[in-house]
PDB file of C-alpha atoms and ligand atoms in Angstrom:
ATOM      1  CA  UNK I   1      96.007  -7.428  -9.351  1.00 86.00           C
ATOM      2  CA  UNK I   2      92.950  -5.516  -8.155  1.00 89.00           C
ATOM      3  CA  UNK I   3      93.893  -3.361  -5.189  1.00 86.00           C
ATOM      4  CA  UNK I   4      90.503  -3.308  -3.474  1.00 91.00           C
ATOM      5  CA  UNK I   5      88.436  -5.180  -0.944  1.00 92.00           C
ATOM      6  CA  UNK I   6      86.639  -8.248  -2.269  1.00 89.00           C
ATOM      7  CA  UNK I   7      83.425  -6.650  -0.933  1.00 91.00           C
ATOM      8  CA  UNK I   8      83.566  -4.468  -4.073  1.00 94.00           C
ATOM      9  CA  UNK I   9      83.572  -7.517  -6.358  1.00 93.00           C
ATOM     10  CA  UNK I  10      80.650  -6.277  -8.468  1.00 94.00           C
ATOM     11  CA  UNK I  11      82.738  -3.328  -9.705  1.00 96.00           C
ATOM     12  CA  UNK I  12      85.125  -5.688 -11.423  1.00 96.00           C
ATOM     13  CA  UNK I  13      83.510  -9.058 -12.087  1.00 94.00           C
ATOM     14  CA  UNK I  14      80.480 -10.384 -13.943  1.00 95.00           C
ATOM     15  CA  UNK I  15      78.261 -13.095 -12.451  1.00 95.00           C
ATOM     16  CA  UNK I  16      79.446 -16.609 -13.287  1.00 94.00           C
ATOM     17  CA  UNK I  17      82.694 -15.290 -14.772  1.00 95.00           C
ATOM     18  CA  UNK I  18      85.176 -17.150 -12.554  1.00 94.00           C
ATOM     19  CA  UNK I  19      86.105 -20.805 -12.980  1.00 95.00           C
ATOM     20  CA  UNK I  20      88.602 -21.267 -10.177  1.00 94.00           C
ATOM     21  CA  UNK I  21      89.139 -19.432  -6.909  1.00 92.00           C
ATOM     22  CA  UNK I  22      92.176 -19.999  -4.728  1.00 93.00           C
ATOM     23  CA  UNK I  23      91.757 -18.160  -1.479  1.00 91.00           C
ATOM     24  CA  UNK I  24      93.293 -17.776   1.926  1.00 91.00           C
ATOM     25  CA  UNK I  25      91.001 -15.487   3.894  1.00 90.00           C
ATOM     26  CA  UNK I  26      91.820 -14.211   7.391  1.00 92.00           C
ATOM     27  CA  UNK I  27      91.252 -16.596  10.291  1.00 93.00           C
ATOM     28  CA  UNK I  28      89.415 -15.995  13.536  1.00 93.00           C
ATOM     29  CA  UNK I  29      92.680 -15.194  15.321  1.00 92.00           C
ATOM     30  CA  UNK I  30      92.674 -11.383  15.306  1.00 89.00           C
ATOM     31  CA  UNK I  31      95.893 -11.298  13.336  1.00 91.00           C
ATOM     32  CA  UNK I  32      96.267  -7.584  12.724  1.00 90.00           C
ATOM     33  CA  UNK I  33      97.387  -7.347   9.099  1.00 89.00           C
ATOM     34  CA  UNK I  34      97.543  -3.566   9.171  1.00 89.00           C
ATOM     35  CA  UNK I  35      99.868  -3.421  12.139  1.00 90.00           C
ATOM     36  CA  UNK I  36     101.987  -6.356  11.118  1.00 93.00           C
ATOM     37  CA  UNK I  37     102.519  -5.217   7.533  1.00 94.00           C
ATOM     38  CA  UNK I  38     102.565  -1.461   8.111  1.00 95.00           C
ATOM     39  CA  UNK I  39     106.132  -0.881   6.768  1.00 96.00           C
ATOM     40  CA  UNK I  40     105.475  -3.046   3.726  1.00 96.00           C
ATOM     41  CA  UNK I  41     102.316  -1.116   2.865  1.00 94.00           C
ATOM     42  CA  UNK I  42     104.276   2.145   2.919  1.00 96.00           C
ATOM     43  CA  UNK I  43     107.218   0.688   0.991  1.00 97.00           C
ATOM     44  CA  UNK I  44     104.893  -0.694  -1.687  1.00 93.00           C
ATOM     45  CA  UNK I  45     103.060   2.658  -2.004  1.00 93.00           C
ATOM     46  CA  UNK I  46      99.798   1.013  -0.908  1.00 90.00           C
ATOM     47  CA  UNK I  47      99.550   3.411   2.049  1.00 93.00           C
ATOM     48  CA  UNK I  48     100.665   7.032   2.398  1.00 95.00           C
ATOM     49  CA  UNK I  49      99.263   8.162   5.740  1.00 95.00           C
ATOM     50  CA  UNK I  50      97.546   6.782   8.866  1.00 93.00           C
ATOM     51  CA  UNK I  51      94.191   7.657   7.240  1.00 93.00           C
ATOM     52  CA  UNK I  52      94.786   4.926   4.661  1.00 92.00           C
ATOM     53  CA  UNK I  53      94.982   2.385   7.465  1.00 92.00           C
ATOM     54  CA  UNK I  54      91.586   3.383   8.842  1.00 90.00           C
ATOM     55  CA  UNK I  55      89.997   2.508   5.515  1.00 88.00           C
ATOM     56  CA  UNK I  56      91.823  -0.835   5.371  1.00 88.00           C
ATOM     57  CA  UNK I  57      90.750  -1.572   8.919  1.00 87.00           C
ATOM     58  CA  UNK I  58      87.080  -1.040   8.061  1.00 86.00           C
ATOM     59  CA  UNK I  59      87.328  -3.133   4.902  1.00 88.00           C
ATOM     60  CA  UNK I  60      89.164  -6.051   6.466  1.00 88.00           C
ATOM     61  CA  UNK I  61      87.348  -9.365   6.518  1.00 89.00           C
ATOM     62  CA  UNK I  62      86.000  -9.741  10.045  1.00 85.00           C
ATOM     63  CA  UNK I  63      87.375  -6.382  11.256  1.00 87.00           C
ATOM     64  CA  UNK I  64      89.728  -6.418  14.187  1.00 90.00           C
ATOM     65  CA  UNK I  65      88.787  -6.962  17.811  1.00 92.00           C
ATOM     66  CA  UNK I  66      90.125  -3.464  18.513  1.00 90.00           C
ATOM     67  CA  UNK I  67      87.641  -2.033  15.986  1.00 89.00           C
ATOM     68  CA  UNK I  68      84.474  -3.691  17.319  1.00 93.00           C
ATOM     69  CA  UNK I  69      85.077  -4.429  21.005  1.00 95.00           C
ATOM     70  CA  UNK I  70      83.413  -1.220  22.248  1.00 95.00           C
ATOM     71  CA  UNK I  71      80.363  -1.382  20.008  1.00 95.00           C
ATOM     72  CA  UNK I  72      76.879  -2.410  21.124  1.00 95.00           C
ATOM     73  CA  UNK I  73      76.138  -6.116  20.718  1.00 95.00           C
ATOM     74  CA  UNK I  74      76.784  -7.129  17.124  1.00 96.00           C
ATOM     75  CA  UNK I  75      74.324  -9.806  15.989  1.00 96.00           C
ATOM     76  CA  UNK I  76      74.689 -12.521  13.396  1.00 96.00           C
ATOM     77  CA  UNK I  77      73.194 -11.358  10.094  1.00 96.00           C
ATOM     78  CA  UNK I  78      72.277 -14.854   8.921  1.00 95.00           C
ATOM     79  CA  UNK I  79      71.018 -18.129  10.293  1.00 91.00           C
ATOM     80  CA  UNK I  80      72.342 -21.545   9.399  1.00 91.00           C
ATOM     81  CA  UNK I  81      70.503 -24.777   9.967  1.00 93.00           C
ATOM     82  CA  UNK I  82      72.335 -27.135  12.383  1.00 94.00           C
ATOM     83  CA  UNK I  83      74.745 -24.370  13.431  1.00 94.00           C
ATOM     84  CA  UNK I  84      75.361 -23.492  17.085  1.00 95.00           C
ATOM     85  CA  UNK I  85      77.280 -20.288  16.339  1.00 96.00           C
ATOM     86  CA  UNK I  86      74.578 -18.098  17.864  1.00 95.00           C
ATOM     87  CA  UNK I  87      74.515 -20.142  21.075  1.00 96.00           C
ATOM     88  CA  UNK I  88      78.321 -20.114  21.340  1.00 97.00           C
ATOM     89  CA  UNK I  89      78.401 -16.335  20.789  1.00 97.00           C
ATOM     90  CA  UNK I  90      75.871 -15.886  23.545  1.00 97.00           C
ATOM     91  CA  UNK I  91      78.034 -17.895  25.979  1.00 98.00           C
ATOM     92  CA  UNK I  92      81.132 -15.924  24.950  1.00 97.00           C
ATOM     93  CA  UNK I  93      79.345 -12.587  25.341  1.00 97.00           C
ATOM     94  CA  UNK I  94      78.601 -13.244  29.012  1.00 97.00           C
ATOM     95  CA  UNK I  95      82.133 -14.250  30.004  1.00 98.00           C
ATOM     96  CA  UNK I  96      84.191 -11.963  32.280  1.00 98.00           C
ATOM     97  CA  UNK I  97      81.901  -8.885  32.165  1.00 96.00           C
ATOM     98  CA  UNK I  98      84.033  -7.290  34.922  1.00 97.00           C
ATOM     99  CA  UNK I  99      86.868  -6.953  32.393  1.00 96.00           C
ATOM    100  CA  UNK I 100      84.927  -4.324  30.423  1.00 93.00           C
ATOM    101  CA  UNK I 101      86.044  -4.007  26.809  1.00 92.00           C
ATOM    102  CA  UNK I 102      88.511  -6.844  27.423  1.00 95.00           C
ATOM    103  CA  UNK I 103      85.714  -9.227  28.467  1.00 97.00           C
ATOM    104  CA  UNK I 104      83.636 -11.653  26.451  1.00 97.00           C
ATOM    105  CA  UNK I 105      81.321  -9.033  24.933  1.00 97.00           C
ATOM    106  CA  UNK I 106      84.116  -7.538  22.834  1.00 97.00           C
ATOM    107  CA  UNK I 107      85.242 -10.975  21.660  1.00 97.00           C
ATOM    108  CA  UNK I 108      81.639 -11.961  20.851  1.00 97.00           C
ATOM    109  CA  UNK I 109      81.399  -8.819  18.695  1.00 97.00           C
ATOM    110  CA  UNK I 110      84.647  -9.746  16.995  1.00 96.00           C
ATOM    111  CA  UNK I 111      83.502 -13.327  16.307  1.00 97.00           C
ATOM    112  CA  UNK I 112      80.030 -12.230  15.095  1.00 97.00           C
ATOM    113  CA  UNK I 113      81.603  -9.755  12.676  1.00 96.00           C
ATOM    114  CA  UNK I 114      83.979 -12.430  11.436  1.00 96.00           C
ATOM    115  CA  UNK I 115      81.169 -14.906  10.751  1.00 97.00           C
ATOM    116  CA  UNK I 116      79.026 -12.208   9.125  1.00 96.00           C
ATOM    117  CA  UNK I 117      81.860 -11.434   6.719  1.00 95.00           C
ATOM    118  CA  UNK I 118      82.446 -15.166   6.088  1.00 95.00           C
ATOM    119  CA  UNK I 119      78.807 -15.417   5.106  1.00 95.00           C
ATOM    120  CA  UNK I 120      79.187 -12.441   2.727  1.00 94.00           C
ATOM    121  CA  UNK I 121      82.314 -14.048   1.331  1.00 94.00           C
ATOM    122  CA  UNK I 122      80.369 -17.263   0.630  1.00 93.00           C
ATOM    123  CA  UNK I 123      77.702 -15.195  -1.133  1.00 93.00           C
ATOM    124  CA  UNK I 124      80.381 -13.611  -3.320  1.00 93.00           C
ATOM    125  CA  UNK I 125      81.768 -17.044  -4.222  1.00 93.00           C
ATOM    126  CA  UNK I 126      78.251 -18.121  -5.153  1.00 93.00           C
ATOM    127  CA  UNK I 127      77.830 -14.992  -7.357  1.00 93.00           C
ATOM    128  CA  UNK I 128      81.118 -15.603  -9.176  1.00 90.00           C
TER     129      UNK I 128
HETATM  130  C1  SAM M   1      95.469 -15.507   5.816  1.00 82.33           C
HETATM  131  S1  SAM M   1      96.081 -14.068   4.943  1.00 82.33           S
HETATM  132  C2  SAM M   1      96.559 -14.750   3.392  1.00 82.33           C
HETATM  133  C3  SAM M   1      97.810 -14.152   2.898  1.00 82.33           C
HETATM  134  C4  SAM M   1      98.219 -14.612   1.485  1.00 82.33           C
HETATM  135  N1  SAM M   1      97.994 -16.014   1.278  1.00 82.33           N
HETATM  136  C5  SAM M   1      99.677 -14.274   1.286  1.00 82.33           C
HETATM  137  O1  SAM M   1     100.466 -15.169   1.159  1.00 82.33           O
HETATM  138  O2  SAM M   1     100.005 -13.092   1.297  1.00 82.33           O
HETATM  139  C6  SAM M   1      94.589 -13.180   4.580  1.00 82.33           C
HETATM  140  C7  SAM M   1      94.762 -11.987   3.648  1.00 82.33           C
HETATM  141  O3  SAM M   1      93.476 -11.446   3.336  1.00 82.33           O
HETATM  142  C8  SAM M   1      93.596 -10.034   3.238  1.00 82.33           C
HETATM  143  N2  SAM M   1      92.262  -9.416   3.390  1.00 82.33           N
HETATM  144  C9  SAM M   1      91.608  -9.107   4.532  1.00 82.33           C
HETATM  145  N3  SAM M   1      90.420  -8.546   4.273  1.00 82.33           N
HETATM  146  C10 SAM M   1      90.314  -8.485   2.910  1.00 82.33           C
HETATM  147  C11 SAM M   1      89.303  -7.980   2.037  1.00 82.33           C
HETATM  148  N4  SAM M   1      88.171  -7.428   2.490  1.00 82.33           N
HETATM  149  N5  SAM M   1      89.525  -8.070   0.696  1.00 82.33           N
HETATM  150  C12 SAM M   1      90.658  -8.629   0.223  1.00 82.33           C
HETATM  151  N6  SAM M   1      91.651  -9.118   1.001  1.00 82.33           N
HETATM  152  C13 SAM M   1      91.476  -9.041   2.330  1.00 82.33           C
HETATM  153  C14 SAM M   1      94.557  -9.688   4.364  1.00 82.33           C
HETATM  154  O4  SAM M   1      95.132  -8.416   4.159  1.00 82.33           O
HETATM  155  C15 SAM M   1      95.580 -10.831   4.241  1.00 82.33           C
HETATM  156  O5  SAM M   1      96.598 -10.471   3.352  1.00 82.33           O
END
């Protein structure tokens, strides 16, 4: 077991060195792994203080809505032919502006970050 984010794959793995990948990445449902597994992470000695959770939060695939909802508009970092993600994000961003950080802008940031990390994940799979 490698106790690290997959974003650090190059520290551990050579290009073309993996024959089979079985994966179950986070979904676009803002399931907060840190909060929901907090006791387990302490019990398993994978976390020792709240500081450890900040790092995990930043390294999580897609981040959490709570982490990105107050940031300036987060853009897609890639473009895909035949994809309407950008258009859908733009619609989402403009929903319920009166709700402030709880409105569409925060959720658009969350979704954009999620898709950006999915794209990075696909690049990693291609590297391996
Ligand atoms: C849909 S769950 C899959 C859980 C797994 N199948 C299991 O049974 O425990 C997604 C998992 O990806 C992990 N994860 C999120 N970001 C990650 C990252 N950057 N690197 C590695 N794992 C990550 C989460 O902590 C969570 O355990």
